[in-house]
Amino acid sequence: MKIGILTHYNVSSHGAYLQLYAMSRILQERGHEPFVLTYRKNFDFAEEDEAKKFQIGPASISYYIRKYLFDAGLRNSFFQMRKHRELEAFGRRTFSYAPYAKSDMDAAIIGADEVFSLQYGVNYMMYGHGVAAKSVFTYAPSFGQTDLERIERFHVGPLIAAGLASMQGLSVRDEGSAAVVEQLCDIKPRIVCDPALLYDFDREREKFASGKQRKPYALVYAYTTNMNEPHIVESIKAYARTRGLELVSIEGYHSWCDKNVVCDPVDMLAWFSSASAVITDTFHGTISSVITHAPLALFTRPTNTVKLGSLVNQLGLEEILVTEERDVGEVLSRPFSYERVEEKISAIRTEGMSYLDSQLDACERLLR
């Protein structure tokens, strides 16, 4: 079947590209023809200053000069430009693209990632509206931190509920999103794992498991605006000093690290695989550590409690959480086995594949 994937595809995020890559490979292994569905994002709910970065034109010039040349600095700006180009090039050589409303496709999959979020605006196609496919179902989308209060504040509950209720199948990535779906349309969706956990990466594992000969390092995976608190920075640097490790940052630019690396999402896994330790506060930083069995210290933040908290519970990662009582050094000094984690992954992978295959079978029955 020709299957369109409706997810974040033009964002400067390794995690977004990694989950898209994983879903694309899973569908190809099942003999399908996946492609990415393009769309124009809505930013009606963004703050006025924040919205300027999405509105390319005279009004945005002052924003970019201030944000990237003065606030961020030249090195950060240069890093972000190189990273954007690298991820964009990866997308061009890995995926094909077509508009969501005009594509010739048999089925559309909505997800994964926070495509249900109302952070900046309502993207009605993410709830199935206007998607030119015979069958539409979701796989592991998330509302992120969007709750019912925010949905009601912007008066989009009926629009979202109508779209979700019309889907062939509904699954979400976390318990918080499942609760919102139930509140909106009285449907209990399946909770399934992110595509980056669903896919086994067997074809890629030989490449990234071997890695490259590098000086021992600890990997920092966090957005540029995060993990800059002085006490967190000092605790990470102190750990690296005591172990004789370089600090390498991927995903965001951190001037306090020894290196800031630009790479594609698959090469990124090689950096995780070879790391002596990983410090992250992100969902896909955690997943990449789990995929490669990297020693991990995990921070949580108020901005990602829903998705990251659900992942920690799913995989039993409570032992590697950094808390007020356990700093980075203490977490990483404790032995941690991924054996139990792999058992949990095996179970949730079976659940996810069962859901995905049942939806694909239903799509094929409609075409007969």
Tab-separated table of C-alpha atoms in Angstrom:
chain	number	residue	atom	x	y	z
A	1	MET	CA	0.000	0.000	0.000
A	2	LYS	CA	0.955	3.629	-0.436
A	3	ILE	CA	1.014	4.998	3.103
A	4	GLY	CA	1.427	8.635	4.079
A	5	ILE	CA	2.956	9.517	7.445
A	6	LEU	CA	1.656	12.702	9.054
A	7	THR	CA	4.100	13.872	11.719
A	8	HIS	CA	6.695	16.554	12.456
A	9	TYR	CA	9.024	16.432	9.472
A	10	ASN	CA	10.596	19.870	9.100
A	11	VAL	CA	11.738	20.551	12.657
A	12	SER	CA	15.309	20.841	13.887
A	13	SER	CA	15.081	17.777	16.120
A	14	HIS	CA	17.007	14.512	15.919
A	15	GLY	CA	14.236	12.759	17.831
A	16	ALA	CA	11.536	13.789	15.356
A	17	TYR	CA	13.577	12.471	12.440
A	18	LEU	CA	14.538	9.301	14.322
A	19	GLN	CA	10.939	8.246	15.003
A	20	LEU	CA	9.959	9.110	11.414
A	21	TYR	CA	12.876	7.047	10.097
A	22	ALA	CA	11.847	4.124	12.318
A	23	MET	CA	8.208	4.118	11.166
A	24	SER	CA	9.260	4.413	7.539
A	25	ARG	CA	11.574	1.401	7.862
A	26	ILE	CA	8.914	-0.686	9.627
A	27	LEU	CA	6.448	-0.043	6.809
A	28	GLN	CA	9.053	-0.814	4.144
A	29	GLU	CA	9.867	-4.122	5.843
A	30	ARG	CA	6.167	-4.985	5.501
A	31	GLY	CA	6.251	-4.308	1.772
A	32	HIS	CA	4.545	-0.905	1.807
A	33	GLU	CA	5.521	2.397	0.175
A	34	PRO	CA	5.731	5.042	2.906
A	35	PHE	CA	6.143	8.750	2.287
A	36	VAL	CA	5.963	11.889	4.387
A	37	LEU	CA	2.875	14.095	4.205
A	38	THR	CA	3.642	17.800	4.078
A	39	TYR	CA	1.495	20.541	5.574
A	40	ARG	CA	1.577	24.161	6.705
A	41	LYS	CA	1.587	24.615	10.466
A	42	ASN	CA	-0.800	26.900	12.297
A	43	PHE	CA	0.617	29.393	14.827
A	44	ASP	CA	-2.532	31.229	15.900
A	45	PHE	CA	-1.993	30.432	19.590
A	46	ALA	CA	1.680	31.465	19.748
A	47	GLU	CA	2.701	34.567	21.666
A	48	GLU	CA	3.255	37.522	19.329
A	49	ASP	CA	7.043	37.590	19.744
A	50	GLU	CA	7.326	33.810	19.508
A	51	ALA	CA	5.203	33.743	16.357
A	52	LYS	CA	7.643	35.993	14.508
A	53	LYS	CA	10.146	33.187	14.069
A	54	PHE	CA	7.587	31.317	11.944
A	55	GLN	CA	6.615	34.327	9.809
A	56	ILE	CA	9.436	34.796	7.340
A	57	GLY	CA	9.363	38.406	6.133
A	58	PRO	CA	10.136	41.986	7.219
A	59	ALA	CA	8.377	41.528	10.573
A	60	SER	CA	10.668	38.654	11.527
A	61	ILE	CA	14.013	40.306	10.692
A	62	SER	CA	14.368	42.047	14.055
A	63	TYR	CA	13.417	38.831	15.851
A	64	TYR	CA	16.119	36.790	14.139
A	65	ILE	CA	18.794	39.454	14.618
A	66	ARG	CA	18.025	39.696	18.325
A	67	LYS	CA	17.396	36.017	18.975
A	68	TYR	CA	20.265	34.488	17.061
A	69	LEU	CA	22.987	37.128	16.781
A	70	PHE	CA	22.639	38.803	20.169
A	71	ASP	CA	20.867	36.379	22.518
A	72	ALA	CA	22.292	33.119	21.178
A	73	GLY	CA	25.661	34.286	19.896
A	74	LEU	CA	27.464	33.554	16.659
A	75	ARG	CA	28.736	30.086	17.607
A	76	ASN	CA	25.296	28.897	18.637
A	77	SER	CA	23.746	30.413	15.514
A	78	PHE	CA	26.325	28.721	13.297
A	79	PHE	CA	25.709	25.401	15.074
A	80	GLN	CA	21.942	25.676	14.591
A	81	MET	CA	22.377	26.491	10.905
A	82	ARG	CA	24.665	23.472	10.357
A	83	LYS	CA	22.333	21.204	12.310
A	84	HIS	CA	19.296	22.344	10.315
A	85	ARG	CA	21.111	21.696	7.045
A	86	GLU	CA	22.271	18.248	8.188
A	87	LEU	CA	18.793	17.140	9.239
A	88	GLU	CA	17.195	18.608	6.127
A	89	ALA	CA	19.713	16.760	3.925
A	90	PHE	CA	19.006	13.527	5.823
A	91	GLY	CA	15.291	13.987	5.175
A	92	ARG	CA	15.812	14.616	1.460
A	93	ARG	CA	17.935	11.511	0.915
A	94	THR	CA	15.823	9.253	3.148
A	95	PHE	CA	12.165	10.132	2.509
A	96	SER	CA	9.835	11.153	-0.291
A	97	TYR	CA	7.212	13.845	0.289
A	98	ALA	CA	3.701	14.772	-0.885
A	99	PRO	CA	0.953	17.181	0.340
A	100	TYR	CA	-1.485	15.630	2.815
A	101	ALA	CA	-4.590	16.959	1.043
A	102	LYS	CA	-3.644	15.997	-2.517
A	103	SER	CA	-1.724	12.752	-2.241
A	104	ASP	CA	-2.605	9.495	-3.944
A	105	MET	CA	-2.465	7.125	-0.984
A	106	ASP	CA	-4.267	4.120	0.383
A	107	ALA	CA	-3.784	4.946	4.060
A	108	ALA	CA	-2.441	7.642	6.357
A	109	ILE	CA	-0.785	7.225	9.741
A	110	ILE	CA	-0.940	10.203	12.103
A	111	GLY	CA	1.979	10.238	14.539
A	112	ALA	CA	4.195	9.814	16.282
A	113	ASP	CA	5.449	12.753	18.366
A	114	GLU	CA	3.482	15.667	19.845
A	115	VAL	CA	1.321	16.229	16.777
A	116	PHE	CA	-1.814	16.670	18.938
A	117	SER	CA	-0.198	19.508	20.915
A	118	LEU	CA	-1.736	22.983	20.919
A	119	GLN	CA	1.511	24.715	21.868
A	120	TYR	CA	1.378	27.156	18.950
A	121	GLY	CA	-1.942	26.493	17.217
A	122	VAL	CA	-4.429	23.877	16.052
A	123	ASN	CA	-3.352	21.771	13.072
A	124	TYR	CA	-6.672	20.256	12.034
A	125	MET	CA	-5.104	17.725	9.653
A	126	MET	CA	-3.445	16.067	12.663
A	127	TYR	CA	-6.913	15.050	13.844
A	128	GLY	CA	-7.741	13.528	10.446
A	129	HIS	CA	-9.571	16.467	8.876
A	130	GLY	CA	-8.933	16.903	5.169
A	131	VAL	CA	-6.516	13.984	4.838
A	132	ALA	CA	-6.870	12.472	1.356
A	133	ALA	CA	-6.645	8.809	2.339
A	134	LYS	CA	-9.093	5.913	2.265
A	135	SER	CA	-8.075	4.910	5.785
A	136	VAL	CA	-6.674	7.075	8.567
A	137	PHE	CA	-5.396	5.866	11.926
A	138	THR	CA	-2.957	7.077	14.555
A	139	TYR	CA	0.243	5.553	15.847
A	140	ALA	CA	1.701	6.963	19.082
A	141	PRO	CA	0.812	10.659	18.785
A	142	SER	CA	0.894	12.767	21.928
A	143	PHE	CA	-0.767	15.888	23.282
A	144	GLY	CA	2.451	16.688	25.149
A	145	GLN	CA	1.627	19.136	27.937
A	146	THR	CA	-1.678	20.130	26.264
A	147	ASP	CA	-4.547	19.320	28.616
A	148	LEU	CA	-8.323	19.656	28.490
A	149	GLU	CA	-8.157	23.142	30.032
A	150	ARG	CA	-6.034	24.441	27.140
A	151	ILE	CA	-8.257	22.717	24.584
A	152	GLU	CA	-11.356	24.340	26.092
A	153	ARG	CA	-9.652	27.736	26.373
A	154	PHE	CA	-9.167	27.824	22.612
A	155	HIS	CA	-12.624	26.315	21.880
A	156	VAL	CA	-11.285	23.482	19.710
A	157	GLY	CA	-12.681	20.513	21.656
A	158	PRO	CA	-15.481	19.682	19.174
A	159	LEU	CA	-13.093	19.930	16.216
A	160	ILE	CA	-10.564	17.582	17.820
A	161	ALA	CA	-13.207	15.168	19.136
A	162	ALA	CA	-14.921	14.873	15.746
A	163	GLY	CA	-11.639	14.086	14.037
A	164	LEU	CA	-10.552	11.501	16.588
A	165	ALA	CA	-13.953	9.794	16.587
A	166	SER	CA	-13.790	9.358	12.809
A	167	MET	CA	-10.459	7.513	12.863
A	168	GLN	CA	-10.209	3.871	11.860
A	169	GLY	CA	-7.999	3.259	14.898
A	170	LEU	CA	-6.716	5.317	17.815
A	171	SER	CA	-3.488	4.861	19.723
A	172	VAL	CA	-1.378	7.324	21.711
A	173	ARG	CA	2.105	7.385	23.203
A	174	ASP	CA	1.419	8.173	26.853
A	175	GLU	CA	-1.171	7.943	29.597
A	176	GLY	CA	-1.772	11.698	29.677
A	177	SER	CA	-2.755	11.723	26.010
A	178	ALA	CA	-4.980	8.689	26.531
A	179	ALA	CA	-6.825	10.535	29.294
A	180	VAL	CA	-7.415	13.571	27.051
A	181	VAL	CA	-8.778	11.377	24.237
A	182	GLU	CA	-11.187	9.666	26.646
A	183	GLN	CA	-12.370	13.010	28.016
A	184	LEU	CA	-12.965	14.406	24.540
A	185	CYS	CA	-14.715	11.568	22.748
A	186	ASP	CA	-15.274	8.743	25.248
A	187	ILE	CA	-12.928	6.403	23.361
A	188	LYS	CA	-10.169	4.522	25.161
A	189	PRO	CA	-7.135	4.487	22.839
A	190	ARG	CA	-4.364	1.908	22.867
A	191	ILE	CA	-1.120	3.075	24.452
A	192	VAL	CA	1.800	2.053	22.237
A	193	CYS	CA	5.519	2.727	22.228
A	194	ASP	CA	7.302	5.332	20.127
A	195	PRO	CA	8.352	4.064	16.654
A	196	ALA	CA	12.002	4.440	17.699
A	197	LEU	CA	11.364	1.700	20.276
A	198	LEU	CA	9.076	-0.289	17.987
A	199	TYR	CA	11.808	-0.595	15.348
A	200	ASP	CA	14.702	-2.881	16.308
A	201	PHE	CA	17.423	-1.053	14.311
A	202	ASP	CA	18.995	-4.414	13.395
A	203	ARG	CA	20.007	-3.111	9.965
A	204	GLU	CA	21.709	-0.097	11.492
A	205	ARG	CA	23.064	-1.654	14.692
A	206	GLU	CA	26.254	-3.015	13.149
A	207	LYS	CA	27.124	0.483	11.988
A	208	PHE	CA	26.492	2.379	15.182
A	209	ALA	CA	27.513	-0.381	17.599
A	210	SER	CA	31.047	-0.383	16.206
A	211	GLY	CA	31.234	3.398	16.547
A	212	LYS	CA	34.509	5.201	15.988
A	213	GLN	CA	37.711	5.372	17.984
A	214	ARG	CA	37.276	8.501	20.072
A	215	LYS	CA	38.608	9.935	23.274
A	216	PRO	CA	36.338	8.764	26.146
A	217	TYR	CA	33.409	11.134	26.527
A	218	ALA	CA	30.106	11.771	28.250
A	219	LEU	CA	27.271	12.731	25.932
A	220	VAL	CA	24.914	15.599	26.765
A	221	TYR	CA	21.602	15.453	24.887
A	222	ALA	CA	19.419	18.461	25.662
A	223	TYR	CA	17.860	21.392	23.853
A	224	THR	CA	19.961	24.548	23.672
A	225	THR	CA	17.727	26.378	26.147
A	226	ASN	CA	17.872	23.571	28.718
A	227	MET	CA	20.505	22.128	31.021
A	228	ASN	CA	22.168	25.500	31.566
A	229	GLU	CA	21.379	25.909	35.266
A	230	PRO	CA	24.708	26.549	37.065
A	231	HIS	CA	24.277	23.756	39.618
A	232	ILE	CA	23.409	21.213	36.891
A	233	VAL	CA	26.291	22.306	34.669
A	234	GLU	CA	28.758	22.098	37.554
A	235	SER	CA	27.544	18.639	38.618
A	236	ILE	CA	27.979	17.317	35.063
A	237	LYS	CA	31.406	18.930	34.658
A	238	ALA	CA	32.512	17.589	38.038
A	239	TYR	CA	31.504	14.067	37.025
A	240	ALA	CA	33.384	14.377	33.722
A	241	ARG	CA	36.520	15.690	35.470
A	242	THR	CA	36.641	12.833	37.958
A	243	ARG	CA	36.318	10.286	35.127
A	244	GLY	CA	38.622	12.023	32.652
A	245	LEU	CA	35.830	12.406	30.107
A	246	GLU	CA	35.276	14.982	27.407
A	247	LEU	CA	31.812	16.512	27.311
A	248	VAL	CA	30.115	16.208	23.918
A	249	SER	CA	26.770	17.878	23.166
A	250	ILE	CA	24.343	16.652	20.503
A	251	GLU	CA	20.909	18.148	19.699
A	252	GLY	CA	21.526	21.494	21.409
A	253	TYR	CA	24.454	23.897	21.598
A	254	HIS	CA	26.107	24.113	25.013
A	255	SER	CA	29.151	26.342	25.314
A	256	TRP	CA	30.205	24.604	28.528
A	257	CYS	CA	30.765	21.320	26.660
A	258	ASP	CA	34.097	20.507	24.999
A	259	LYS	CA	32.449	19.676	21.661
A	260	ASN	CA	29.133	20.408	19.975
A	261	VAL	CA	28.534	17.762	17.319
A	262	VAL	CA	26.410	17.993	14.169
A	263	CYS	CA	25.294	14.633	12.747
A	264	ASP	CA	22.268	12.854	11.285
A	265	PRO	CA	19.874	10.794	13.461
A	266	VAL	CA	21.403	7.401	12.634
A	267	ASP	CA	24.976	8.611	13.161
A	268	MET	CA	23.735	10.073	16.432
A	269	LEU	CA	23.118	6.533	17.679
A	270	ALA	CA	26.809	5.767	17.111
A	271	TRP	CA	27.652	8.611	19.477
A	272	PHE	CA	25.261	7.175	22.065
A	273	SER	CA	26.658	3.681	21.592
A	274	SER	CA	30.267	4.761	22.203
A	275	ALA	CA	29.549	7.110	25.118
A	276	SER	CA	30.889	6.341	28.584
A	277	ALA	CA	27.780	8.071	29.930
A	278	VAL	CA	24.733	9.969	28.677
A	279	ILE	CA	23.071	12.874	30.459
A	280	THR	CA	19.698	13.925	29.054
A	281	ASP	CA	16.376	15.512	29.931
A	282	THR	CA	14.514	14.523	26.768
A	283	PHE	CA	12.206	11.769	25.571
A	284	HIS	CA	14.258	10.707	22.548
A	285	GLY	CA	17.544	11.144	24.389
A	286	THR	CA	16.231	8.514	26.789
A	287	ILE	CA	15.059	6.246	23.970
A	288	SER	CA	18.411	6.544	22.162
A	289	SER	CA	20.191	5.562	25.381
A	290	VAL	CA	17.918	2.557	25.793
A	291	ILE	CA	18.446	1.477	22.166
A	292	THR	CA	22.231	1.543	22.625
A	293	HIS	CA	22.311	0.478	26.315
A	294	ALA	CA	24.273	3.598	27.212
A	295	PRO	CA	24.843	4.394	30.926
A	296	LEU	CA	22.230	7.069	31.598
A	297	ALA	CA	21.451	9.884	34.024
A	298	LEU	CA	18.007	11.348	33.392
A	299	PHE	CA	16.610	14.727	34.418
A	300	THR	CA	12.907	15.537	34.216
A	301	ARG	CA	11.428	18.997	33.671
A	302	PRO	CA	7.989	20.588	34.177
A	303	THR	CA	7.743	20.957	30.382
A	304	ASN	CA	7.955	17.209	29.677
A	305	THR	CA	6.495	15.467	32.706
A	306	VAL	CA	3.689	13.804	30.719
A	307	LYS	CA	5.681	12.071	27.993
A	308	LEU	CA	8.893	11.456	29.943
A	309	GLY	CA	7.113	10.361	33.108
A	310	SER	CA	5.079	7.846	31.127
A	311	LEU	CA	8.237	6.492	29.452
A	312	VAL	CA	10.017	6.117	32.794
A	313	ASN	CA	7.064	4.148	34.153
A	314	GLN	CA	6.770	2.003	31.013
A	315	LEU	CA	10.423	0.966	31.036
A	316	GLY	CA	11.150	0.983	34.766
A	317	LEU	CA	13.817	3.696	34.627
A	318	GLU	CA	13.233	5.191	38.069
A	319	GLU	CA	16.738	4.187	39.217
A	320	ILE	CA	18.470	6.456	36.718
A	321	LEU	CA	16.506	9.623	37.584
A	322	VAL	CA	18.562	12.517	38.920
A	323	THR	CA	16.892	13.945	42.031
A	324	GLU	CA	17.725	16.328	44.857
A	325	GLU	CA	19.050	13.327	46.760
A	326	ARG	CA	20.932	11.739	43.813
A	327	ASP	CA	23.178	13.850	41.610
A	328	VAL	CA	24.586	12.876	38.207
A	329	GLY	CA	27.709	11.260	39.637
A	330	GLU	CA	25.770	9.130	42.099
A	331	VAL	CA	23.287	7.918	39.473
A	332	LEU	CA	26.024	6.989	37.005
A	333	SER	CA	28.182	5.302	39.639
A	334	ARG	CA	25.451	2.759	40.409
A	335	PRO	CA	25.338	-0.400	38.274
A	336	PHE	CA	22.278	-0.473	36.036
A	337	SER	CA	21.277	-3.458	33.920
A	338	TYR	CA	19.201	-3.063	30.774
A	339	GLU	CA	18.109	-6.699	30.965
A	340	ARG	CA	14.834	-5.901	32.726
A	341	VAL	CA	14.306	-2.920	30.446
A	342	GLU	CA	14.675	-5.157	27.388
A	343	GLU	CA	12.024	-7.495	28.788
A	344	LYS	CA	9.626	-4.561	29.075
A	345	ILE	CA	10.544	-3.343	25.585
A	346	SER	CA	9.838	-6.795	24.172
A	347	ALA	CA	6.345	-6.704	25.677
A	348	ILE	CA	5.457	-3.183	24.535
A	349	ARG	CA	6.983	-3.828	21.110
A	350	THR	CA	4.711	-6.852	20.720
A	351	GLU	CA	1.737	-4.707	21.736
A	352	GLY	CA	2.696	-1.946	19.307
A	353	MET	CA	3.271	-4.307	16.384
A	354	SER	CA	-0.028	-6.052	17.081
A	355	TYR	CA	-1.884	-2.739	16.902
A	356	LEU	CA	-0.022	-1.535	13.800
A	357	ASP	CA	-0.490	-4.808	11.915
A	358	SER	CA	-4.195	-4.931	12.784
A	359	GLN	CA	-4.665	-1.423	11.395
A	360	LEU	CA	-2.718	-2.203	8.219
A	361	ASP	CA	-4.779	-5.381	7.743
A	362	ALA	CA	-7.983	-3.350	8.109
A	363	CYS	CA	-6.723	-0.891	5.489
A	364	GLU	CA	-5.991	-3.709	3.050
A	365	ARG	CA	-9.444	-5.232	3.569
A	366	LEU	CA	-11.032	-1.930	2.567
A	367	LEU	CA	-9.085	-1.968	-0.691
A	368	ARG	CA	-10.251	-5.426	-1.774
